Short mmCIF file of C-alpha atoms in Angstrom, two decimals:
data_model
loop_
_atom_site.label_atom_id
_atom_site.label_comp_id
_atom_site.label_asym_id
_atom_site.label_seq_id
_atom_site.Cartn_x
_atom_site.Cartn_y
_atom_site.Cartn_z
CA UNK Z 216 140.20 138.19 76.27
CA UNK Z 217 137.26 139.26 74.13
CA UNK Z 218 136.15 136.85 71.43
CA UNK Z 219 136.05 137.97 67.83
CA UNK Z 220 132.28 137.45 67.71
CA UNK Z 221 131.42 139.05 71.06
CA UNK Z 222 127.91 140.48 71.04
CA UNK Z 223 127.06 139.03 67.63
CA UNK Z 224 123.96 136.96 66.89
CA UNK Z 225 124.50 134.23 64.31
CA UNK Z 226 121.99 131.90 62.65
CA UNK Z 227 123.41 128.51 61.66
CA UNK Z 228 121.45 126.03 59.57
CA UNK Z 229 122.31 122.35 59.70
CA UNK Z 230 123.91 123.03 63.07
CA UNK Z 231 123.08 119.75 64.78
CA UNK Z 232 125.87 117.59 63.34
CA UNK Z 233 129.12 117.66 61.41
CA UNK Z 234 130.42 120.96 60.09
CA UNK Z 235 127.40 122.91 61.32
CA UNK Z 236 127.83 121.58 64.86
CA UNK Z 237 131.52 122.50 64.82
CA UNK Z 238 130.66 126.01 63.61
CA UNK Z 239 128.06 126.44 66.35
CA UNK Z 240 130.58 125.56 69.03
CA UNK Z 241 133.30 127.79 67.58
CA UNK Z 242 130.98 130.77 67.21
CA UNK Z 243 129.75 130.37 70.79
CA UNK Z 244 133.34 130.06 72.00
CA UNK Z 245 134.12 133.30 70.18
CA UNK Z 246 131.32 135.10 72.03
CA UNK Z 247 128.30 134.80 69.73
CA UNK Z 248 124.73 133.89 70.51
CA UNK Z 249 123.58 131.22 68.04
CA UNK Z 250 120.20 130.24 66.63
CA UNK Z 251 120.54 126.61 65.50
CA UNK Z 252 118.11 125.84 62.67
CA UNK Z 253 117.90 122.21 61.62
CA UNK Z 254 115.45 119.41 60.80
CA UNK Z 255 117.19 117.14 63.33
CA UNK Z 256 115.22 118.03 66.46
CA UNK Z 257 116.70 115.55 68.93
CA UNK Z 258 120.34 116.38 68.25
CA UNK Z 259 119.60 120.07 67.77
CA UNK Z 260 117.91 120.38 71.13
CA UNK Z 261 120.78 118.47 72.73
CA UNK Z 262 123.44 120.74 71.23
CA UNK Z 263 121.62 123.87 72.37
CA UNK Z 264 121.04 122.48 75.87
CA UNK Z 265 124.71 121.57 76.25
CA UNK Z 266 125.79 125.07 75.22
CA UNK Z 267 123.37 126.76 77.61
CA UNK Z 268 124.41 124.45 80.46
CA UNK Z 269 128.03 125.49 79.86
CA UNK Z 270 127.11 129.19 80.08
CA UNK Z 271 126.79 129.95 76.37
CA UNK Z 272 123.87 131.42 74.46
CA UNK Z 273 122.07 129.14 72.01
CA UNK Z 274 118.56 128.28 70.93
CA UNK Z 275 117.31 125.49 68.67
CA UNK Z 276 114.43 125.78 66.22
CA UNK Z 277 113.25 122.95 63.96
CA UNK Z 278 113.58 124.41 60.46
CA UNK Z 279 113.08 123.11 56.93
CA UNK Z 280 115.14 125.48 54.79
CA UNK Z 281 113.14 124.60 51.67
CA UNK Z 282 110.10 126.37 53.16
CA UNK Z 283 110.04 130.17 53.08
CA UNK Z 284 107.75 130.40 56.11
CA UNK Z 285 110.11 128.22 58.17
CA UNK Z 286 113.12 130.34 57.26
CA UNK Z 287 111.25 133.56 58.04
CA UNK Z 288 110.29 132.12 61.43
CA UNK Z 289 113.90 131.18 62.16
CA UNK Z 290 115.12 134.72 61.43
CA UNK Z 291 112.29 136.21 63.48
CA UNK Z 292 113.02 133.83 66.36
CA UNK Z 293 116.69 134.84 66.42
CA UNK Z 294 115.68 138.49 66.58
CA UNK Z 295 112.98 137.91 69.20
CA UNK Z 296 115.23 135.84 71.45
CA UNK Z 297 118.57 137.61 71.02
CA UNK Z 298 117.52 141.07 69.83
CA UNK Z 299 119.05 141.18 66.34
CA UNK Z 300 120.80 139.20 63.61
CA UNK Z 301 124.41 139.97 62.66
CA UNK Z 302 125.37 137.01 60.54
CA UNK Z 303 124.61 133.52 59.34
CA UNK Z 304 126.18 130.28 58.27
CA UNK Z 305 123.90 128.63 55.71
CA UNK Z 306 125.13 125.08 55.97
CA UNK Z 307 122.10 122.77 55.72
CA UNK Z 308 122.57 120.33 52.87
CA UNK Z 309 122.23 116.78 51.57
CA UNK Z 310 124.36 114.66 49.26
CA UNK Z 311 121.36 113.81 47.10
CA UNK Z 312 122.58 110.35 46.21
CA UNK Z 313 125.66 109.82 44.08
CA UNK Z 314 124.82 108.31 40.72
CA UNK Z 315 125.42 109.21 37.11
CA UNK Z 316 123.44 111.64 34.99
CA UNK Z 317 121.25 108.95 33.41
CA UNK Z 318 120.47 107.04 36.60
CA UNK Z 319 119.72 110.12 38.72
CA UNK Z 320 115.98 110.29 39.40
CA UNK Z 321 113.98 113.45 38.93
CA UNK Z 322 112.80 113.31 42.54
CA UNK Z 323 116.35 113.04 43.89
CA UNK Z 324 117.53 115.86 41.62
CA UNK Z 325 114.69 118.15 42.67
CA UNK Z 326 115.22 117.43 46.37
CA UNK Z 327 118.96 118.12 46.15
CA UNK Z 328 118.40 121.46 44.42
CA UNK Z 329 115.62 122.36 46.86
CA UNK Z 330 117.75 121.83 49.98
CA UNK Z 331 121.23 122.78 48.79
CA UNK Z 332 120.42 125.66 46.45
CA UNK Z 333 116.93 127.01 47.07
CA UNK Z 334 117.45 126.60 50.81
CA UNK Z 335 120.55 128.80 50.75
CA UNK Z 336 118.77 131.41 48.63
CA UNK Z 337 115.77 131.53 50.98
CA UNK Z 338 118.05 131.91 53.97
CA UNK Z 339 120.03 134.73 52.38
CA UNK Z 340 116.82 136.44 51.27
CA UNK Z 341 115.37 136.75 54.76
CA UNK Z 342 118.64 137.11 56.63
CA UNK Z 343 119.79 139.99 54.44
CA UNK Z 344 116.37 141.61 54.69
CA UNK Z 345 116.72 141.64 58.48
CA UNK Z 346 120.32 142.88 58.43
CA UNK Z 347 119.38 145.67 56.02
CA UNK Z 348 116.57 146.75 58.35
CA UNK Z 349 119.05 147.03 61.22
CA UNK Z 350 121.41 149.13 59.10
CA UNK Z 351 124.57 148.02 60.83
CA UNK Z 352 125.92 145.52 58.29
CA UNK Z 353 126.71 141.86 58.73
CA UNK Z 354 128.35 138.77 57.34
CA UNK Z 355 126.96 135.63 55.71
CA UNK Z 356 128.82 132.42 54.90
CA UNK Z 357 127.32 129.73 52.67
CA UNK Z 358 128.46 126.12 52.47
CA UNK Z 359 129.43 125.23 48.93
CA UNK Z 360 132.00 122.47 48.34
CA UNK Z 361 135.01 121.63 46.26
CA UNK Z 362 132.24 120.07 44.13
CA UNK Z 363 131.10 123.64 43.56
CA UNK Z 364 134.44 124.40 41.91
CA UNK Z 365 135.01 121.26 39.83
CA UNK Z 366 132.98 118.33 38.56
CA UNK Z 367 132.84 114.93 40.23
CA UNK Z 368 131.79 111.57 38.82
CA UNK Z 369 128.31 110.64 40.00
CA UNK Z 370 127.67 114.10 41.41
CA UNK Z 371 125.38 115.63 38.80
CA UNK Z 372 122.79 117.03 41.22
CA UNK Z 373 125.19 117.74 44.07
CA UNK Z 374 127.68 119.54 41.81
CA UNK Z 375 124.88 121.54 40.17
CA UNK Z 376 123.61 122.67 43.56
CA UNK Z 377 127.03 123.61 44.91
CA UNK Z 378 128.12 125.42 41.73
CA UNK Z 379 124.86 127.34 42.13
CA UNK Z 380 125.73 128.27 45.72
CA UNK Z 381 129.04 129.72 44.54
CA UNK Z 382 127.27 131.79 41.88
CA UNK Z 383 124.58 133.04 44.26
CA UNK Z 384 127.22 133.94 46.83
CA UNK Z 385 129.11 136.10 44.36
CA UNK Z 386 125.95 137.80 43.11
CA UNK Z 387 124.68 138.55 46.63
CA UNK Z 388 128.10 139.87 47.62
CA UNK Z 389 127.97 142.38 44.77
CA UNK Z 390 124.34 143.27 45.46
CA UNK Z 391 125.03 144.31 49.04
CA UNK Z 392 128.71 145.26 49.18
CA UNK Z 393 127.91 148.94 49.67
CA UNK Z 394 125.43 148.07 52.43
CA UNK Z 395 128.24 146.63 54.60
CA UNK Z 396 126.99 143.08 54.15
CA UNK Z 397 129.67 140.57 53.25
CA UNK Z 398 128.72 137.27 51.60
CA UNK Z 399 131.22 134.44 51.17
CA UNK Z 400 131.22 130.70 50.58
CA UNK Z 401 133.38 128.04 52.14
CA UNK Z 402 134.25 125.02 49.97
CA UNK Z 403 135.10 122.04 52.16
CA UNK Z 404 137.15 119.19 50.80
CA UNK Z 405 136.74 115.64 52.08
CA UNK Z 406 135.65 116.12 55.68
CA UNK Z 407 134.96 113.42 58.26
CA UNK Z 408 131.22 113.97 58.71
CA UNK Z 409 128.04 111.85 58.81
CA UNK Z 410 127.44 112.88 55.18
CA UNK Z 411 130.79 111.43 54.12
CA UNK Z 412 130.05 108.22 56.00
CA UNK Z 413 126.69 107.99 54.21
CA UNK Z 414 128.37 108.55 50.84
CA UNK Z 415 130.98 105.91 51.66
CA UNK Z 416 128.22 103.41 52.38
CA UNK Z 417 126.41 104.30 49.14
CA UNK Z 418 129.51 103.81 47.05
CA UNK Z 419 131.06 100.95 49.09
CA UNK Z 420 134.22 103.04 49.47
CA UNK Z 421 136.30 102.81 52.66
CA UNK Z 422 137.09 106.11 54.39
CA UNK Z 423 140.79 105.34 53.93
CA UNK Z 424 140.31 105.59 50.17
CA UNK Z 425 138.83 109.08 50.55
CA UNK Z 426 141.69 110.12 52.81
CA UNK Z 427 144.16 108.92 50.17
CA UNK Z 428 142.65 111.43 47.70
CA UNK Z 429 143.77 114.33 49.88
CA UNK Z 430 147.28 115.70 49.20
CA UNK Z 431 147.74 116.14 52.96
CA UNK Z 432 147.03 112.42 53.43
CA UNK Z 433 144.08 112.66 55.81
CA UNK Z 434 140.45 113.64 56.04
CA UNK Z 435 139.56 117.14 57.16
CA UNK Z 436 137.98 117.64 60.57
CA UNK Z 437 134.67 119.53 60.98
CA UNK Z 438 136.34 121.95 63.41
CA UNK Z 439 138.71 123.07 60.66
CA UNK Z 440 135.74 124.26 58.62
CA UNK Z 441 134.03 125.71 61.69
CA UNK Z 442 137.13 127.74 62.53
CA UNK Z 443 137.22 129.14 58.99
CA UNK Z 444 133.54 130.04 59.10
CA UNK Z 445 133.89 131.89 62.41
CA UNK Z 446 136.79 133.87 60.95
CA UNK Z 447 134.81 134.81 57.82
CA UNK Z 448 131.91 135.91 60.01
CA UNK Z 449 134.17 138.13 62.08
CA UNK Z 450 135.62 141.59 61.48
CA UNK Z 451 139.00 139.95 60.99
CA UNK Z 452 137.75 139.21 57.46
CA UNK Z 453 136.27 142.67 56.95
CA UNK Z 454 137.74 143.19 53.44
CA UNK Z 455 136.71 139.78 52.14
CA UNK Z 456 133.48 139.32 50.21
CA UNK Z 457 132.37 137.31 47.21
CA UNK Z 458 134.90 134.52 47.56
CA UNK Z 459 134.52 130.73 47.38
CA UNK Z 460 137.26 129.62 49.77
CA UNK Z 461 138.55 126.05 49.45
CA UNK Z 462 139.35 124.40 52.79
CA UNK Z 463 140.36 121.14 51.24
CA UNK Z 464 143.84 119.94 52.17
CA UNK Z 465 145.08 120.83 48.68
CA UNK Z 466 142.44 118.78 46.83
CA UNK Z 467 141.64 121.50 44.26
CA UNK Z 468 145.36 122.11 43.67
CA UNK Z 469 145.72 118.69 42.03
#
């Protein structure tokens, strides 16, 4: 049976671990070739090697999404290696350190905005430029968060960056709707990832306490976000653009 992403070339940032890793594997399983762009070289190379060994198509490139030249190189590498670019999952991000508005440092704030917000904009800028040049349309999914839909205590920089991703997603969707380029955001709830484990350590909060915040009574799994992303990238979601889709176990329904 043909996969819903057969023949597509997808660029995924932050694809070495967590949600990005899950999305890489789902997209490959659905027939896509994937360019994995991440700062984590050891794990990124390992993920790509495992996919290739299993008969899939993947390539890793060390990429800092805050640098325009690095993003341009990633897009160019996807095109050079796989022949084109049909879509992207802009997932690279950091938590930025959870502290209140007064205690947040300027350096931490600037870094969070640079990775989570500017990084997504740079990726969209050069990805859309390539897709426009091909003239065949495409699909982009950005990682926002439930923290891009509501406020959270101690999340001043993170919430600002993720609210920004939602706004940029909607604007880009309107900019290119008539060019057959769809742009959507996925808003994960509390997902069992290395980032969550880092946040739990920072705040001395057990994972069980995070799970208790979810109406469904458990943490989300990275594959549940990856599955959603692959669907949004596919033609099965062909009439969907400009949305910020919560995948959150009911968290934003509270």
